PDB file of C-alpha atoms in Angstrom:
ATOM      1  CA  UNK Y   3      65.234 145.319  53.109  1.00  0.00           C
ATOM      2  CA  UNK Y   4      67.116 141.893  52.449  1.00  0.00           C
ATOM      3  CA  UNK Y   5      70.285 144.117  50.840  1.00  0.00           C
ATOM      4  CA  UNK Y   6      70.353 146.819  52.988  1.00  0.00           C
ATOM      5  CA  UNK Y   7      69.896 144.996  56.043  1.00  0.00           C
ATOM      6  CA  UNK Y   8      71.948 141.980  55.127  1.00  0.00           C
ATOM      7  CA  UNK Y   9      68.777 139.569  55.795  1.00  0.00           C
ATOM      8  CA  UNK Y  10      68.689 135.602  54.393  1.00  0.00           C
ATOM      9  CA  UNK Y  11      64.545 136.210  54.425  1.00  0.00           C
ATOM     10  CA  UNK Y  12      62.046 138.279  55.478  1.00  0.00           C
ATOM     11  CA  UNK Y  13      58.738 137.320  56.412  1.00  0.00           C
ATOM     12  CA  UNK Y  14      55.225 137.713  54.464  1.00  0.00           C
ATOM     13  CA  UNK Y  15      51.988 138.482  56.514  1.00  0.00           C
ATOM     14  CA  UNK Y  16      48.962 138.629  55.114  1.00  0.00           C
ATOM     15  CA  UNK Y  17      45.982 141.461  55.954  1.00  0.00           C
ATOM     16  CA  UNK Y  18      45.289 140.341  59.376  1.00  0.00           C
ATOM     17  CA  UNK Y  19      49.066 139.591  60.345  1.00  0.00           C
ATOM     18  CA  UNK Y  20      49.375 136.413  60.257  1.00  0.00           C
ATOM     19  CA  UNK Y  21      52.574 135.184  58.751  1.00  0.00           C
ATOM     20  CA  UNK Y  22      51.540 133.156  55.896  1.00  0.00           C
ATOM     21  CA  UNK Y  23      55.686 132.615  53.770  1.00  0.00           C
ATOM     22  CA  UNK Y  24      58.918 134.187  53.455  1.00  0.00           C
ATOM     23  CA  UNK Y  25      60.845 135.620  50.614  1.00  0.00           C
ATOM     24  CA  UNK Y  26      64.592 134.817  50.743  1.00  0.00           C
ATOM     25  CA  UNK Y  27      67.331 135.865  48.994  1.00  0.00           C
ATOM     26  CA  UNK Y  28      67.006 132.399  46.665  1.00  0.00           C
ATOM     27  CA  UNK Y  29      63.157 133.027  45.663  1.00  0.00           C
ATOM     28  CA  UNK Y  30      64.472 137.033  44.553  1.00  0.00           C
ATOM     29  CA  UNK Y  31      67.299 135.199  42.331  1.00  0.00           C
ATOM     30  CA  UNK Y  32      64.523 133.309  40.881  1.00  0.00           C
ATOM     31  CA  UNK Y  33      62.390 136.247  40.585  1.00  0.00           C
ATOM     32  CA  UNK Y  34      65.123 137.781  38.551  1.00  0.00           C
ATOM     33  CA  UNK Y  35      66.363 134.957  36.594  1.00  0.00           C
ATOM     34  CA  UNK Y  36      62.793 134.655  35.322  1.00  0.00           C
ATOM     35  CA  UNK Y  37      62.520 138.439  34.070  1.00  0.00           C
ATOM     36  CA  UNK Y  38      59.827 141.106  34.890  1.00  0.00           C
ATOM     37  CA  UNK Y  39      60.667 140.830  37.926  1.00  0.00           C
ATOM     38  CA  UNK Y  40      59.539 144.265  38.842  1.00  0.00           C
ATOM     39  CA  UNK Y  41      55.705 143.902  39.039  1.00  0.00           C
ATOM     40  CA  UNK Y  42      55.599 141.453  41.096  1.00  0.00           C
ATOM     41  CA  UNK Y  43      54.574 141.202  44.655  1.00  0.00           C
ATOM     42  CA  UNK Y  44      55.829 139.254  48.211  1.00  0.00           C
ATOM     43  CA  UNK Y  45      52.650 137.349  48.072  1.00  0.00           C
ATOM     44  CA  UNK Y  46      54.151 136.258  44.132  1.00  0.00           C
ATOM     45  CA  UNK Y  47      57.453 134.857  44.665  1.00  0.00           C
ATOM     46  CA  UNK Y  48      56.834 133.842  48.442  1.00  0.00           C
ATOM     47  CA  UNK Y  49      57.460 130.417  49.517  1.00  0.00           C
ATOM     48  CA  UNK Y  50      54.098 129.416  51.757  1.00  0.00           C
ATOM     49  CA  UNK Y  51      54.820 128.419  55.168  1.00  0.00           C
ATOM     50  CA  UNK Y  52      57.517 128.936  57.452  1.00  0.00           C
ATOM     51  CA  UNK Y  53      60.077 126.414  57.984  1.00  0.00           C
ATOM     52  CA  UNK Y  54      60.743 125.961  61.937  1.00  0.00           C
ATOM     53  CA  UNK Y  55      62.574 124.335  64.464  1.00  0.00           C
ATOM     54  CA  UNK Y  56      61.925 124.886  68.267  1.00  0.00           C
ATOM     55  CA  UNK Y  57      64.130 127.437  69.904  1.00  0.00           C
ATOM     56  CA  UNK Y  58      65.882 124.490  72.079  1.00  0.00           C
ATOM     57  CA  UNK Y  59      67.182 122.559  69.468  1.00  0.00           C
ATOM     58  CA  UNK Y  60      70.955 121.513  69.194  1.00  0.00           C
ATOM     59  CA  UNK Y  61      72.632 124.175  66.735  1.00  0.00           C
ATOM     60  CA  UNK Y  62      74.021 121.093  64.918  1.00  0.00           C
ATOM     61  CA  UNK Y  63      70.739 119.707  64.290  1.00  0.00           C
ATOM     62  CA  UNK Y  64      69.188 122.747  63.106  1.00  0.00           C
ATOM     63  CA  UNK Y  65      72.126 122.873  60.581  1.00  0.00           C
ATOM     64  CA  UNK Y  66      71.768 119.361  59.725  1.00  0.00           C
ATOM     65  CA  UNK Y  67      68.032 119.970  59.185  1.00  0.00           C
ATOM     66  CA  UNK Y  68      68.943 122.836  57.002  1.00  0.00           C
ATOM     67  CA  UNK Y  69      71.003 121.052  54.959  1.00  0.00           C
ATOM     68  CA  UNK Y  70      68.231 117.611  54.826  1.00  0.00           C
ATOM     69  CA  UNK Y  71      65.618 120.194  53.724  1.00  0.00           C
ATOM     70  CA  UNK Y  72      67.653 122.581  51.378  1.00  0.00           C
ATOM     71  CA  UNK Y  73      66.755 125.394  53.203  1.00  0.00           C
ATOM     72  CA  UNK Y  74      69.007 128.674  53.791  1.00  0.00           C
ATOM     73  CA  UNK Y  75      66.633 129.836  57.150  1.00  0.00           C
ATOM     74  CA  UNK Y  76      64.416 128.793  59.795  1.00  0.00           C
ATOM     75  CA  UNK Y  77      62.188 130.589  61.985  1.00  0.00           C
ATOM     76  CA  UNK Y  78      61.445 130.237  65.643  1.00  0.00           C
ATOM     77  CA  UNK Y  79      57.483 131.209  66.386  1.00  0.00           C
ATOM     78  CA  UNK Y  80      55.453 132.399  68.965  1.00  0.00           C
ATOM     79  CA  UNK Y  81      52.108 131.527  69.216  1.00  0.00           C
ATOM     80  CA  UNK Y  82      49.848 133.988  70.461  1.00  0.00           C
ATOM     81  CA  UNK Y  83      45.848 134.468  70.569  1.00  0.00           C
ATOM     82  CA  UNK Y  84      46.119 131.957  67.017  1.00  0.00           C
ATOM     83  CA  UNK Y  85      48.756 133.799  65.500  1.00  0.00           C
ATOM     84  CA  UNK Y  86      51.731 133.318  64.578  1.00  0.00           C
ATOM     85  CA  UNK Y  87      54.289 135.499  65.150  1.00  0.00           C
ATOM     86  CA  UNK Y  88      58.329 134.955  63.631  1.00  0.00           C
ATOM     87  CA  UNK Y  89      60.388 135.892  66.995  1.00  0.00           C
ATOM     88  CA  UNK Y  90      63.344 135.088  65.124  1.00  0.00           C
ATOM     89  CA  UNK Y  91      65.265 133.499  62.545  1.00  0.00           C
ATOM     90  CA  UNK Y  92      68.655 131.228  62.358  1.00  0.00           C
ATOM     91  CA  UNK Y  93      70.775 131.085  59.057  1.00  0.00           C
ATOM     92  CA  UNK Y  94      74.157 129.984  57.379  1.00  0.00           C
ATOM     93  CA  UNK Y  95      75.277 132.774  58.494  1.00  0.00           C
ATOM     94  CA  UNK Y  96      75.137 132.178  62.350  1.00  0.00           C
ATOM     95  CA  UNK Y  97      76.677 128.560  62.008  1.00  0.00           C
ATOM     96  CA  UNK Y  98      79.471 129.789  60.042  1.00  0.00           C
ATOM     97  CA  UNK Y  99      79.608 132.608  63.145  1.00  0.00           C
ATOM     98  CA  UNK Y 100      79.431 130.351  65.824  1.00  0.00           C
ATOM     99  CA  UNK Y 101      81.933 127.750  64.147  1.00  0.00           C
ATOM    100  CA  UNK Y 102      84.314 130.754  63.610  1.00  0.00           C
ATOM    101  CA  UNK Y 103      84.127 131.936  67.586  1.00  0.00           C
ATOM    102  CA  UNK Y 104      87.201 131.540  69.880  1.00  0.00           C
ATOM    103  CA  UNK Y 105      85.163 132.711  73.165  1.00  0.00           C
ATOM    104  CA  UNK Y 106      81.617 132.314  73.485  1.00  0.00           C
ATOM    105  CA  UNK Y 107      81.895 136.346  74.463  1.00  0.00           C
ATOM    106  CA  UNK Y 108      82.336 136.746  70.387  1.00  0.00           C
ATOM    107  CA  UNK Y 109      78.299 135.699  69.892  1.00  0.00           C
ATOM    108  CA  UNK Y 110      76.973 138.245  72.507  1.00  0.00           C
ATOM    109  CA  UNK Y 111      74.963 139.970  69.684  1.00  0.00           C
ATOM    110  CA  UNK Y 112      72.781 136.471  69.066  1.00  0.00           C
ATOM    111  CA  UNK Y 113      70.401 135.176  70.635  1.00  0.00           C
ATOM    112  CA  UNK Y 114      67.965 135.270  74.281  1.00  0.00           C
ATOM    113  CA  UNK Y 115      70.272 136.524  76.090  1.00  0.00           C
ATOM    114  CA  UNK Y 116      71.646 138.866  73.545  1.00  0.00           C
ATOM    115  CA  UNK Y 117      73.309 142.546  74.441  1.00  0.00           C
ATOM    116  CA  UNK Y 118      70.995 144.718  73.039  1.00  0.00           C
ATOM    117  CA  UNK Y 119      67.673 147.011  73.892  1.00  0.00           C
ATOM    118  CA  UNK Y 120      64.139 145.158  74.550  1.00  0.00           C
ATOM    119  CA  UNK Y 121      62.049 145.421  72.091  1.00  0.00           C
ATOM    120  CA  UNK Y 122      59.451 147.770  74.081  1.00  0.00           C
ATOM    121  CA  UNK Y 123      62.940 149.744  75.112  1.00  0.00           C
ATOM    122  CA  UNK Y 124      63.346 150.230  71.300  1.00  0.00           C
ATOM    123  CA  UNK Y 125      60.170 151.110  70.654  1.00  0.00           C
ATOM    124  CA  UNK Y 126      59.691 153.278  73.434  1.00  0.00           C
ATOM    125  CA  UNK Y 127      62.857 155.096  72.462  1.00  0.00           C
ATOM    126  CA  UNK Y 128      62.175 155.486  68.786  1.00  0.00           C
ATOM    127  CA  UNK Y 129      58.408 156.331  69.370  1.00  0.00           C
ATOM    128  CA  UNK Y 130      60.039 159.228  71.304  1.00  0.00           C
ATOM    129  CA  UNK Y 131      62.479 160.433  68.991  1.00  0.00           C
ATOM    130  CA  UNK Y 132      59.739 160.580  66.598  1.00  0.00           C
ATOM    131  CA  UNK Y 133      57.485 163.158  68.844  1.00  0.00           C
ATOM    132  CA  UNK Y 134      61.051 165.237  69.394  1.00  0.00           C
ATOM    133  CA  UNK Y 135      61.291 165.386  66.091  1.00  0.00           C
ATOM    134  CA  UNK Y 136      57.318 166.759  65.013  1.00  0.00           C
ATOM    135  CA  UNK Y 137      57.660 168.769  67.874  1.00  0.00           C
ATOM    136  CA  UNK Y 138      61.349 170.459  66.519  1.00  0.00           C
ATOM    137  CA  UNK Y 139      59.233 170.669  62.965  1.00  0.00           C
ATOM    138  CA  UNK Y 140      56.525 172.165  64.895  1.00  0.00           C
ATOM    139  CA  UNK Y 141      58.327 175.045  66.456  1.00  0.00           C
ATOM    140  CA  UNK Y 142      59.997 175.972  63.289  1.00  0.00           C
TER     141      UNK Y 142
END
């Protein structure tokens, strides 16, 4: 998922969903570098934790934090009935985006406001493409 989606991390969760580390591109280098790479799990390479800043933090600051820490990504949380849920993540990649921007109009894919489906709208939409689909199987 980190290659084909063109993702800096992805999060780890353990049984009960709680999000417990991430695996980033750097912690798969290692992975490789060390060898036998391909028996190992998420829960094996993982960093533990999730680095954060809150969502209204300066974009400089969250880069300067990056850099301070010598981290690649941080997440943005929601907390909900004691878990802990990654809403989203900010990487090298968006402040080299954002510092590369003539109009503001060229970001309209990132962030809160963002131009794209809800996430219920997606789901909703997917969830029925997937009946359409059984159903076209179905009549087959």
């Amino acid at each position: 998922a980190v290659i084909e989606k063109d993702l800096e991390a992805v999060v780890v969760l353990d049984e009960e969903g709680h999000a417990i580390g991430f695996v980033s591109q750097d912690e798969l280098v290692q992975a490789y570098s060390h060898g036998n790479y391909e028996h190992l799990t998420a829960q094996e390479i993982m960093t533990d934790g999730l680095p954060q800043v809150p969502p209204d933090i300066p974009i400089s600051a969250a880069a300067q934090l990056m850099q301070d820490q010598g981290l690649r990504v941080f997440f943005l949380t929601h907390h909900a009935g004691g878990i802990v849920y990654p809403a989203a993540l900010i990487t090298y990649k968006h402040f080299l985006r954002h510092l590369m921007v003539n109009e503001m109009t060229e970001l309209k894919d990132l962030g809160i406001r963002a131009d794209r489906k809800a996430p219920l709208d997606a789901f909703f939409e997917r969830r029925d493409a997937q009946k359409t689909q059984a159903k076209n199987l179905h009549l087959e």
